[in-house]
């Protein structure tokens, strides 16, 4: 018997079951891999209401996803350098003869995309929604595969530029940091039916 009155074998068994997921994640287990039915370990844990396991996965997913991104980045940059430079526009809008005025509430935009060497730029105006109202903002997404010429921006940076506010931010700042307690709680909530975890896959 243990000091708490629990049979020692039961106590040890529970301890091992608690440590296994933590040890796997610390060893770099890829939580994003899917089983034959297409479920990831996090999805399985949430659906089975295994909140403890879900919290362990969420606590470790950002550093592991960042490590995977860093491993893949040189190959991505090399592939982009080998591709031909291009410019293209992608336009979308919705019209319907059945639903009147759909074009007024449905989103529409034209994405302008440039690729030069290992760098990519996409200009857009669609920023989001506020109820049925479309929010617009003149913005660009920059993937700087070569980094900046002055060396201040490292290769592989992903930047969001707001032309109206004249602000730029690195979208990958803090990407490899462990999840905060609030992120762990939100990401492992076993009482929700749909989860979205930001990752680089």
Short mmCIF file of C-alpha atoms in Angstrom, two decimals:
data_model
loop_
_atom_site.label_atom_id
_atom_site.label_comp_id
_atom_site.label_asym_id
_atom_site.label_seq_id
_atom_site.Cartn_x
_atom_site.Cartn_y
_atom_site.Cartn_z
CA UNK A 1 0.00 0.00 0.00
CA UNK A 2 1.12 3.57 -0.73
CA UNK A 3 0.95 6.37 1.83
CA UNK A 4 -2.45 7.45 0.45
CA UNK A 5 -4.00 4.00 0.90
CA UNK A 6 -4.03 3.25 -2.85
CA UNK A 7 -2.64 -0.16 -3.78
CA UNK A 8 0.96 0.36 -4.90
CA UNK A 9 0.48 -1.37 -8.27
CA UNK A 10 -2.57 0.83 -9.05
CA UNK A 11 -0.64 3.94 -8.00
CA UNK A 12 2.35 2.97 -10.18
CA UNK A 13 0.07 2.10 -13.09
CA UNK A 14 -1.63 5.52 -12.87
CA UNK A 15 1.77 7.23 -12.65
CA UNK A 16 3.02 5.45 -15.78
CA UNK A 17 -0.18 6.32 -17.68
CA UNK A 18 0.28 9.96 -16.66
CA UNK A 19 3.95 10.09 -17.68
CA UNK A 20 3.69 8.27 -21.03
CA UNK A 21 2.12 11.10 -23.09
CA UNK A 22 4.45 13.66 -21.49
CA UNK A 23 7.51 11.51 -22.24
CA UNK A 24 6.39 10.98 -25.85
CA UNK A 25 5.91 14.71 -26.40
CA UNK A 26 9.26 15.55 -24.78
CA UNK A 27 10.90 13.02 -27.10
CA UNK A 28 9.46 14.89 -30.10
CA UNK A 29 6.49 12.68 -31.00
CA UNK A 30 4.59 14.16 -33.94
CA UNK A 31 1.08 14.82 -32.63
CA UNK A 32 -0.17 15.83 -36.09
CA UNK A 33 0.17 12.32 -37.56
CA UNK A 34 -3.18 10.74 -38.30
CA UNK A 35 -4.51 7.23 -37.78
CA UNK A 36 -6.27 5.18 -40.48
CA UNK A 37 -9.52 7.06 -39.86
CA UNK A 38 -7.77 10.44 -40.32
CA UNK A 39 -7.73 11.50 -36.65
CA UNK A 40 -4.77 13.17 -34.94
CA UNK A 41 -3.82 12.39 -31.34
CA UNK A 42 -5.26 15.72 -30.19
CA UNK A 43 -8.57 15.09 -31.95
CA UNK A 44 -8.76 11.60 -30.41
CA UNK A 45 -8.02 12.97 -26.94
CA UNK A 46 -10.69 15.67 -27.23
CA UNK A 47 -13.34 13.30 -28.62
CA UNK A 48 -12.60 10.74 -25.88
CA UNK A 49 -12.67 13.50 -23.25
CA UNK A 50 -9.08 12.75 -22.24
CA UNK A 51 -8.48 16.30 -21.06
CA UNK A 52 -5.16 15.50 -19.36
CA UNK A 53 -3.70 14.07 -22.58
CA UNK A 54 -5.14 16.93 -24.66
CA UNK A 55 -3.48 19.47 -22.34
CA UNK A 56 -0.12 17.71 -22.66
CA UNK A 57 -0.35 17.76 -26.46
CA UNK A 58 -1.43 21.42 -26.60
CA UNK A 59 1.37 22.41 -24.20
CA UNK A 60 3.97 20.91 -26.54
CA UNK A 61 2.51 21.45 -30.02
CA UNK A 62 3.90 24.94 -30.77
CA UNK A 63 7.59 24.12 -30.18
CA UNK A 64 7.24 20.84 -32.11
CA UNK A 65 5.42 22.52 -35.02
CA UNK A 66 8.06 25.27 -35.06
CA UNK A 67 10.85 22.68 -35.15
CA UNK A 68 9.11 20.96 -38.09
CA UNK A 69 8.77 24.34 -39.89
CA UNK A 70 12.48 25.08 -39.34
CA UNK A 71 13.46 21.64 -40.68
CA UNK A 72 11.35 22.11 -43.82
CA UNK A 73 12.30 25.75 -44.46
CA UNK A 74 15.59 25.18 -46.38
CA UNK A 75 13.84 22.79 -48.78
CA UNK A 76 10.96 25.25 -49.25
CA UNK A 77 13.34 28.13 -49.97
CA UNK A 78 15.34 25.97 -52.39
CA UNK A 79 12.18 24.94 -54.23
CA UNK A 80 11.03 28.56 -54.50
CA UNK A 81 14.40 29.62 -55.92
CA UNK A 82 14.12 26.96 -58.64
CA UNK A 83 10.61 28.08 -59.64
CA UNK A 84 10.18 30.68 -62.34
CA UNK A 85 9.31 34.21 -61.16
CA UNK A 86 5.68 35.18 -61.76
CA UNK A 87 2.85 37.62 -61.19
CA UNK A 88 -0.80 36.58 -61.04
CA UNK A 89 -4.18 37.84 -59.90
CA UNK A 90 -6.91 35.75 -58.33
CA UNK A 91 -10.35 37.38 -58.24
CA UNK A 92 -13.45 36.03 -56.59
CA UNK A 93 -16.97 37.34 -56.12
CA UNK A 94 -20.41 35.83 -55.59
CA UNK A 95 -23.52 36.41 -57.66
CA UNK A 96 -26.85 34.63 -57.64
CA UNK A 97 -30.05 34.89 -59.64
CA UNK A 98 -31.84 33.03 -56.82
CA UNK A 99 -30.68 35.10 -53.83
CA UNK A 100 -30.96 38.83 -54.51
CA UNK A 101 -28.27 41.19 -53.25
CA UNK A 102 -25.91 38.30 -52.38
CA UNK A 103 -23.04 40.24 -53.93
CA UNK A 104 -23.54 42.99 -51.33
CA UNK A 105 -23.03 40.72 -48.33
CA UNK A 106 -20.77 38.02 -49.79
CA UNK A 107 -17.03 38.65 -49.81
CA UNK A 108 -15.14 39.57 -52.94
CA UNK A 109 -11.54 40.50 -53.53
CA UNK A 110 -8.66 40.37 -55.96
CA UNK A 111 -5.42 38.87 -54.68
CA UNK A 112 -2.29 40.10 -56.44
CA UNK A 113 0.63 37.71 -56.02
CA UNK A 114 4.27 38.24 -56.96
CA UNK A 115 7.07 35.70 -56.72
CA UNK A 116 10.71 36.70 -57.16
CA UNK A 117 13.63 34.41 -56.25
CA UNK A 118 12.66 32.88 -52.87
CA UNK A 119 10.33 35.75 -51.93
CA UNK A 120 6.56 35.92 -52.25
CA UNK A 121 4.18 38.87 -51.85
CA UNK A 122 0.37 38.76 -51.78
CA UNK A 123 -1.70 41.97 -51.72
CA UNK A 124 -5.34 41.85 -50.60
CA UNK A 125 -8.08 44.02 -49.15
CA UNK A 126 -10.34 41.47 -47.41
CA UNK A 127 -9.53 41.63 -43.69
CA UNK A 128 -12.46 39.84 -42.05
CA UNK A 129 -16.10 40.11 -41.03
CA UNK A 130 -18.07 41.97 -38.38
CA UNK A 131 -21.41 40.19 -38.44
CA UNK A 132 -22.61 40.61 -42.03
CA UNK A 133 -20.30 43.55 -42.67
CA UNK A 134 -17.10 42.94 -44.59
CA UNK A 135 -14.01 44.56 -43.11
CA UNK A 136 -11.48 45.83 -45.61
CA UNK A 137 -7.88 46.82 -45.14
CA UNK A 138 -5.10 47.42 -47.65
CA UNK A 139 -2.60 44.77 -46.57
CA UNK A 140 0.17 42.52 -47.82
CA UNK A 141 1.61 39.21 -46.73
CA UNK A 142 5.33 38.85 -47.41
CA UNK A 143 7.29 35.62 -47.28
CA UNK A 144 10.94 36.67 -47.29
CA UNK A 145 12.77 33.48 -48.19
CA UNK A 146 15.97 35.46 -48.76
CA UNK A 147 15.52 37.69 -45.72
CA UNK A 148 16.19 41.42 -46.00
CA UNK A 149 19.20 42.90 -47.77
CA UNK A 150 20.39 44.61 -44.57
CA UNK A 151 20.20 41.32 -42.63
CA UNK A 152 17.71 42.63 -40.05
CA UNK A 153 14.99 40.23 -41.23
CA UNK A 154 16.13 36.59 -41.22
CA UNK A 155 15.47 34.25 -44.18
CA UNK A 156 12.09 32.52 -43.98
CA UNK A 157 10.27 35.39 -42.26
CA UNK A 158 6.54 35.81 -42.77
CA UNK A 159 5.43 39.44 -42.41
CA UNK A 160 2.03 41.12 -42.36
CA UNK A 161 2.05 44.70 -43.66
CA UNK A 162 -0.79 47.17 -43.05
CA UNK A 163 -0.35 49.90 -45.67
CA UNK A 164 -2.93 52.20 -44.05
CA UNK A 165 -1.28 52.05 -40.61
CA UNK A 166 2.22 51.83 -42.11
CA UNK A 167 2.99 48.92 -39.79
CA UNK A 168 4.74 45.62 -40.38
CA UNK A 169 4.86 42.66 -38.03
CA UNK A 170 6.58 39.31 -38.17
CA UNK A 171 3.75 36.77 -38.08
CA UNK A 172 6.13 34.11 -36.74
CA UNK A 173 7.30 36.06 -33.65
CA UNK A 174 7.07 33.76 -30.65
CA UNK A 175 6.02 30.86 -32.86
CA UNK A 176 8.28 28.33 -31.11
CA UNK A 177 7.36 29.39 -27.59
CA UNK A 178 5.48 26.94 -25.38
CA UNK A 179 1.74 27.54 -25.09
CA UNK A 180 0.55 29.72 -22.22
CA UNK A 181 -1.81 28.33 -19.57
CA UNK A 182 -4.72 30.17 -21.27
CA UNK A 183 -3.84 28.64 -24.66
CA UNK A 184 -3.56 25.18 -23.09
CA UNK A 185 -6.97 25.59 -21.44
CA UNK A 186 -8.60 26.85 -24.65
CA UNK A 187 -6.93 24.28 -26.90
CA UNK A 188 -7.72 21.28 -24.73
CA UNK A 189 -11.33 22.08 -23.81
CA UNK A 190 -12.98 18.66 -24.10
CA UNK A 191 -16.47 20.17 -24.01
CA UNK A 192 -16.32 21.75 -27.46
CA UNK A 193 -17.13 19.88 -30.62
CA UNK A 194 -14.74 21.64 -32.97
CA UNK A 195 -11.15 22.64 -32.37
CA UNK A 196 -8.72 24.66 -34.44
CA UNK A 197 -5.07 24.58 -33.51
CA UNK A 198 -2.78 26.97 -35.34
CA UNK A 199 0.12 25.09 -36.82
CA UNK A 200 2.36 25.13 -39.83
CA UNK A 201 1.06 22.02 -41.57
#
